Amino acid sequence: MKISESWLREWVNPAIGTDELVAQLTMAGLEVDAVETVAGDFTGVIVGEIVGCEQHPDADKLRVCQVAGLESLSQVVCGAPNARVGIKIPFATIGAKLPEFDIKKAKLRGVESFGMLCGQAELKAGDDDSGVWELAADAPVGANLREYLNLDDKLIEVDLTPNRSDCLSVKGIAREVGVLNRAPVSAPAIAAVPATISDTFPVNLEAGYACGRYVGRVIRNIDITRPSPAWLQDKLVRSGLRSIDAVVDVTNYVLLELGQPMHAFDLSKLSSAIHVRLAQQGESIQLLDGQEIKLNADTMVIADQQKALAIAGIMGGKESAVSEATRDIFLESAFFNPLAIAGRARSYGLHTDSSHRFERGVDYSLQLDAIERATALLLEIVGGEAGPVVHVTNEHLPQERQVTLRKARIVSGLSLEMDDDEVVDILARLGLTLQSQNAEGWVFAVPSYRFDISIEADLLEELARVYGYNRLPTRSLAAPLDIEPHPEAKMGLPALRNQLIARGYQEAITYSFIEPKLSALFDPEVSPVVLRNPISADMAAMRTSLMPGLVSVLRNNLNRQQNRVRLFESGLRFVPSADGLKQEAMLAGLIYGSRAPESWANVAELVDFFDLKGDLKSLLALTGDESAFTIKAGSHSALHPGQTADIYRDNEWQGVIGALHPSLLQQLDIPQAVYLFEVRLSSLLKARIPAFTSLSKFPEVRRDLALLVDRDLAADKLLTAVKDQAGEYLIDLKVFDVYMGKGIDPHRKSVAMGLTFQHPSRTLNEDEINASIDSIVQYLGVNFSATLR
C-alpha cells in the first residue's frame, strides 16, 4: 500500500522525521518497502499564467508566450502543443535549477526566451510528457510551485502482512503511528447526512454467511460534469490511483481514507431491488474493464431483479456503471465475509483494491461511517439530494470477541514484567476495551477492525510491538538438555559412506516401493507388503531387499551408455514376519563393468567376485574387529549358486554377497555379470575399541608352507586351523598362492601360506619355530589329509 506522508500527518503528526517514522513503522511490523519523493529536486519554479500567445515567426511548432508571475511579464518560447492563453502552468525562471538542467536566458530561432514552461516530466512530478503541465484555475500566480503543490511530500510504500488488513487505509496507519508515539489522532468528523428526499431502493440479503451487512443510499440530481477538487485528485494520484470522475474518485478516496471499499450504481439502470446472492453457474457479466466472464456458483454477486450488476467485493459491472449521463446514483457499502471473497478474484484472473481488502477482512462496523463520509463529499462536489440510508443486517454479522491475558504469560512469553497500568494503556491505545481485571490478569474486548486478534498470544504480540522489540530483554536459550554419550564402540554411517566413495562408489537413493514382479524375482520366498494406494503400478510393493533398487539404477545407467558402474545405498527393507512388519536398516553395494577406468595404462579386465569381496572387507576392517566376521559359501535365490557367500558376525547371519543369477541377467537384459552385497547396517556400526599394544623390537621370523589339500576344502578352514595350532607368537598369516594343474592330483590343489612369528620380549629360536610348524603340519595332516608339497 502506498500512502502520502502529508496525508498521514493530517491525521497524526508526531514530532519525528520521515526516516524515524519509517523505521518506527517497520519495527512495529508494518514493513516499509520504499520511500519516494513526489517530485524531483528543483528550485526557482513558480506558478505562472499565460496571458499572451503568438506563433513563432520562424518555427511552426514553437509559440512565443507572455507569462505572468514575476513583477513584469516574461517572454518565453514554448513548444508545448497545449500552450494557450488563460492556463496556469509551472514557470521555471532564469536561474532555476531543474532535476536535469539549469535555466538560462536563451534565443530560439532568433527570439529571446526568459525561462521555461514545464511539463510533469521535466520536474519529475509525473509521467505526462504530452505538453505543459496545466495547473488548477485557482492556482495563485507567482506562488512557489513546491509549496503550492506540496511537492516536498514523501510517498511511503508499506508491505503489510495478510493479517494486518486494518492498516490498509490512512486511518489504520494513523492509528498505529498514534499508538507508537502517544500522539493524538485527528480523524475527520463524520456526521450523519440528513435526508432531503424520501427515495430508497430495496435491499435483500440472500447469500447467508457471505454478507452480514449491506448499506445503501439513493442520491439524485448530481452534476457529474463537475471535476474532483485538486486536493482530492492529488491524494488519489499519490496513492497510485488515477482520477476518473467525481463519483468514482470519492469512493476511491473513502477506500484509501477509511479502508472501506464502496461502489456506485447508475440508479436508472437498476430494476426493482438489490439482491445480494450467489451467482448461478455460468451466469455472465461484463466488468468495468470490458471483459466478459462466466461466473461460478460459489461467487457472490450484487444483482437486481434481472441481472448481475457486480461481483461482490471485487469489481462492478459495466452495464450499471456511472457514466457522463448519470444523474441519480445508488451508493453502496457492505461487509463481506473474508472466506466468501478469498480466492474468487484470482479464479477469474482479477486483483482489485476492493478484493485485496475484503479477502483479508474489513471492519464490520465501518459501513455506516463510510457511506456518510462519501455522501458528504459527493454533495459538496457534485451536489444532489440524498435519501435515507437503507441498512440491512443478518445474524451472520461477526460478534464482539473477548480475549483473556494472564500476567504470568507476559513474563514467560516476553521475559518481561510489565506494570499493570502500562499493559492496560498499550492495549487501550490499540482500541481494546478492558472488560474485567483480577489478580491473575485481564479480559479485553477486541475492536471490530482487528481480525488478527483472537487468542492470548496475539495480545502478547501487540504488547511486544508497541513496547518495542528492541527494548525486550535478551537472554541466552536455556533448556535442561542432556547430551547423550556417544559410545566409542559405535561407528557412524558417514564413515562407511566415505570408505565406499573413496573406493569409487556412488551413493544411490531409491524409493522404498518397487514393482511386485521385480520383488518376486529377487525374493520369491517372501510376500511383500502391497500398498493399497500406490503412486504407480511399478511402485506398489514395499521392498524386502535393497538389491532390486540398485539393479534398477544399474539398468538406467546402462541405457544411458554408462558401462562401468559402482553403486551403494543405505536404507530400510520391510520384511513381513510372525511378529509383524520388520524394518531393518541395510547397506547394499553393486559393481559392474571393467575393473579400472578406461586408460592406456589399465588392462581391460571385468570385475569379479573378489573385487566386491575386497570392497566389503574394507568395510569390515573399519570396525576394528574384522576377525569377528566370517564369509562362508551360501545360497540366495537371486544370486549365482556357485558364487554366493553368507556373511556372519559372531556366528550370526548378517548378509549376503555374490553374483546376480544368470537367469535374472537374461530377464533383465543385462549383458555382463553383476556383483552385489547386502548386509545389516547394525553389524557394521558395532566397532571394537582400540587397545594399545607395545611394538616388539625383536626380529620377525617368516616360514612358508605349501600344502596339498582337497580341491573342495575352503582356504578359510585351513587358516583357522593354522591359527589355532601356531601358538601365541604368530602375528600374521596369509595365503599367497593357490595352484591347480599340471603336476598335481586333479582332485587336489596347492595352497601356499606365509606365517610370520615374533616374540614381544626376545628373539625366537629355531627350535620354537620348528615346533610350531611341526604341530601345524601334523594337525592339518590328521584333520584335512594335507601333505607338504
PDB file of C-alpha atoms in Angstrom, residues 1 3 7 11 160 164-175 188 190 241 250-263 313 332-336 352-371 373-374 448-449 451:
ATOM      1  CA  MET A   1       0.000   0.000   0.000  1.00  0.00           C
ATOM      2  CA  ILE A   3       0.452   6.401   1.358  1.00  0.00           C
ATOM      3  CA  TRP A   7      -1.938  12.993   4.191  1.00  0.00           C
ATOM      4  CA  TRP A  11      -4.378  12.636  10.841  1.00  0.00           C
ATOM      5  CA  LEU A 160       1.571  -5.368   5.004  1.00  0.00           C
ATOM      6  CA  ARG A 164      -2.983  -6.595   9.161  1.00  0.00           C
ATOM      7  CA  SER A 165      -5.879  -5.578   6.942  1.00  0.00           C
ATOM      8  CA  ASP A 166      -6.762  -2.893   9.494  1.00  0.00           C
ATOM      9  CA  CYS A 167      -3.799  -0.874   8.184  1.00  0.00           C
ATOM     10  CA  LEU A 168      -4.918  -0.832   4.546  1.00  0.00           C
ATOM     11  CA  SER A 169      -6.013   2.789   4.969  1.00  0.00           C
ATOM     12  CA  VAL A 170      -4.756   6.166   6.141  1.00  0.00           C
ATOM     13  CA  LYS A 171      -6.943   5.728   9.210  1.00  0.00           C
ATOM     14  CA  GLY A 172      -5.312   2.421  10.085  1.00  0.00           C
ATOM     15  CA  ILE A 173      -1.724   3.646   9.618  1.00  0.00           C
ATOM     16  CA  ALA A 174      -2.506   6.832  11.555  1.00  0.00           C
ATOM     17  CA  ARG A 175      -3.934   4.764  14.387  1.00  0.00           C
ATOM     18  CA  PRO A 188     -12.273  13.952  10.291  1.00  0.00           C
ATOM     19  CA  ILE A 190     -18.211  12.155  10.187  1.00  0.00           C
ATOM     20  CA  LEU A 241      -4.890   5.738  -8.353  1.00  0.00           C
ATOM     21  CA  VAL A 250     -14.977   9.831  -3.894  1.00  0.00           C
ATOM     22  CA  THR A 251     -15.488   6.070  -3.492  1.00  0.00           C
ATOM     23  CA  ASN A 252     -11.756   5.525  -4.059  1.00  0.00           C
ATOM     24  CA  TYR A 253     -10.950   8.304  -1.597  1.00  0.00           C
ATOM     25  CA  VAL A 254     -13.074   6.702   1.133  1.00  0.00           C
ATOM     26  CA  LEU A 255     -11.424   3.368   0.350  1.00  0.00           C
ATOM     27  CA  LEU A 256      -7.984   4.892   0.937  1.00  0.00           C
ATOM     28  CA  GLU A 257      -9.008   7.042   3.874  1.00  0.00           C
ATOM     29  CA  LEU A 258     -11.135   4.620   5.921  1.00  0.00           C
ATOM     30  CA  GLY A 259     -10.386   1.244   4.327  1.00  0.00           C
ATOM     31  CA  GLN A 260     -13.989   0.555   3.250  1.00  0.00           C
ATOM     32  CA  PRO A 261     -14.483  -0.404  -0.411  1.00  0.00           C
ATOM     33  CA  MET A 262     -17.571   1.196  -1.954  1.00  0.00           C
ATOM     34  CA  HIS A 263     -19.393   1.233  -5.275  1.00  0.00           C
ATOM     35  CA  GLY A 313     -16.249  -7.243  -3.201  1.00  0.00           C
ATOM     36  CA  GLU A 332     -23.436   1.014  -1.531  1.00  0.00           C
ATOM     37  CA  SER A 333     -21.187  -0.013   1.347  1.00  0.00           C
ATOM     38  CA  ALA A 334     -21.144  -3.606   2.625  1.00  0.00           C
ATOM     39  CA  PHE A 335     -19.416  -6.136   4.853  1.00  0.00           C
ATOM     40  CA  PHE A 336     -18.467  -9.402   3.141  1.00  0.00           C
ATOM     41  CA  THR A 352      -8.536  -5.184  -7.261  1.00  0.00           C
ATOM     42  CA  ASP A 353      -8.115  -2.824  -4.316  1.00  0.00           C
ATOM     43  CA  SER A 354     -11.530  -3.977  -3.074  1.00  0.00           C
ATOM     44  CA  SER A 355     -10.779  -7.702  -3.266  1.00  0.00           C
ATOM     45  CA  HIS A 356      -7.393  -7.109  -1.634  1.00  0.00           C
ATOM     46  CA  ARG A 357      -9.151  -5.655   1.410  1.00  0.00           C
ATOM     47  CA  PHE A 358     -12.281  -7.805   1.575  1.00  0.00           C
ATOM     48  CA  GLU A 359     -10.406 -11.104   1.388  1.00  0.00           C
ATOM     49  CA  ARG A 360      -8.239 -10.003   4.340  1.00  0.00           C
ATOM     50  CA  GLY A 361     -11.056  -8.539   6.387  1.00  0.00           C
ATOM     51  CA  VAL A 362     -12.796  -5.161   6.564  1.00  0.00           C
ATOM     52  CA  ASP A 363     -14.071  -3.583   9.784  1.00  0.00           C
ATOM     53  CA  TYR A 364     -17.641  -4.848  10.093  1.00  0.00           C
ATOM     54  CA  SER A 365     -18.763  -1.664  11.897  1.00  0.00           C
ATOM     55  CA  LEU A 366     -17.382   0.759   9.312  1.00  0.00           C
ATOM     56  CA  GLN A 367     -20.077   0.686   6.631  1.00  0.00           C
ATOM     57  CA  LEU A 368     -22.341   3.430   8.043  1.00  0.00           C
ATOM     58  CA  ASP A 369     -19.442   5.850   8.603  1.00  0.00           C
ATOM     59  CA  ALA A 370     -18.166   5.172   5.078  1.00  0.00           C
ATOM     60  CA  ILE A 371     -21.474   5.933   3.391  1.00  0.00           C
ATOM     61  CA  ARG A 373     -18.441  10.270   4.592  1.00  0.00           C
ATOM     62  CA  ALA A 374     -18.898   9.530   0.886  1.00  0.00           C
ATOM     63  CA  SER A 448     -14.102  -4.777  15.160  1.00  0.00           C
ATOM     64  CA  TYR A 449     -11.213  -3.807  12.873  1.00  0.00           C
ATOM     65  CA  PHE A 451      -9.454  -9.539  12.713  1.00  0.00           C
TER      66      PHE A 451
END
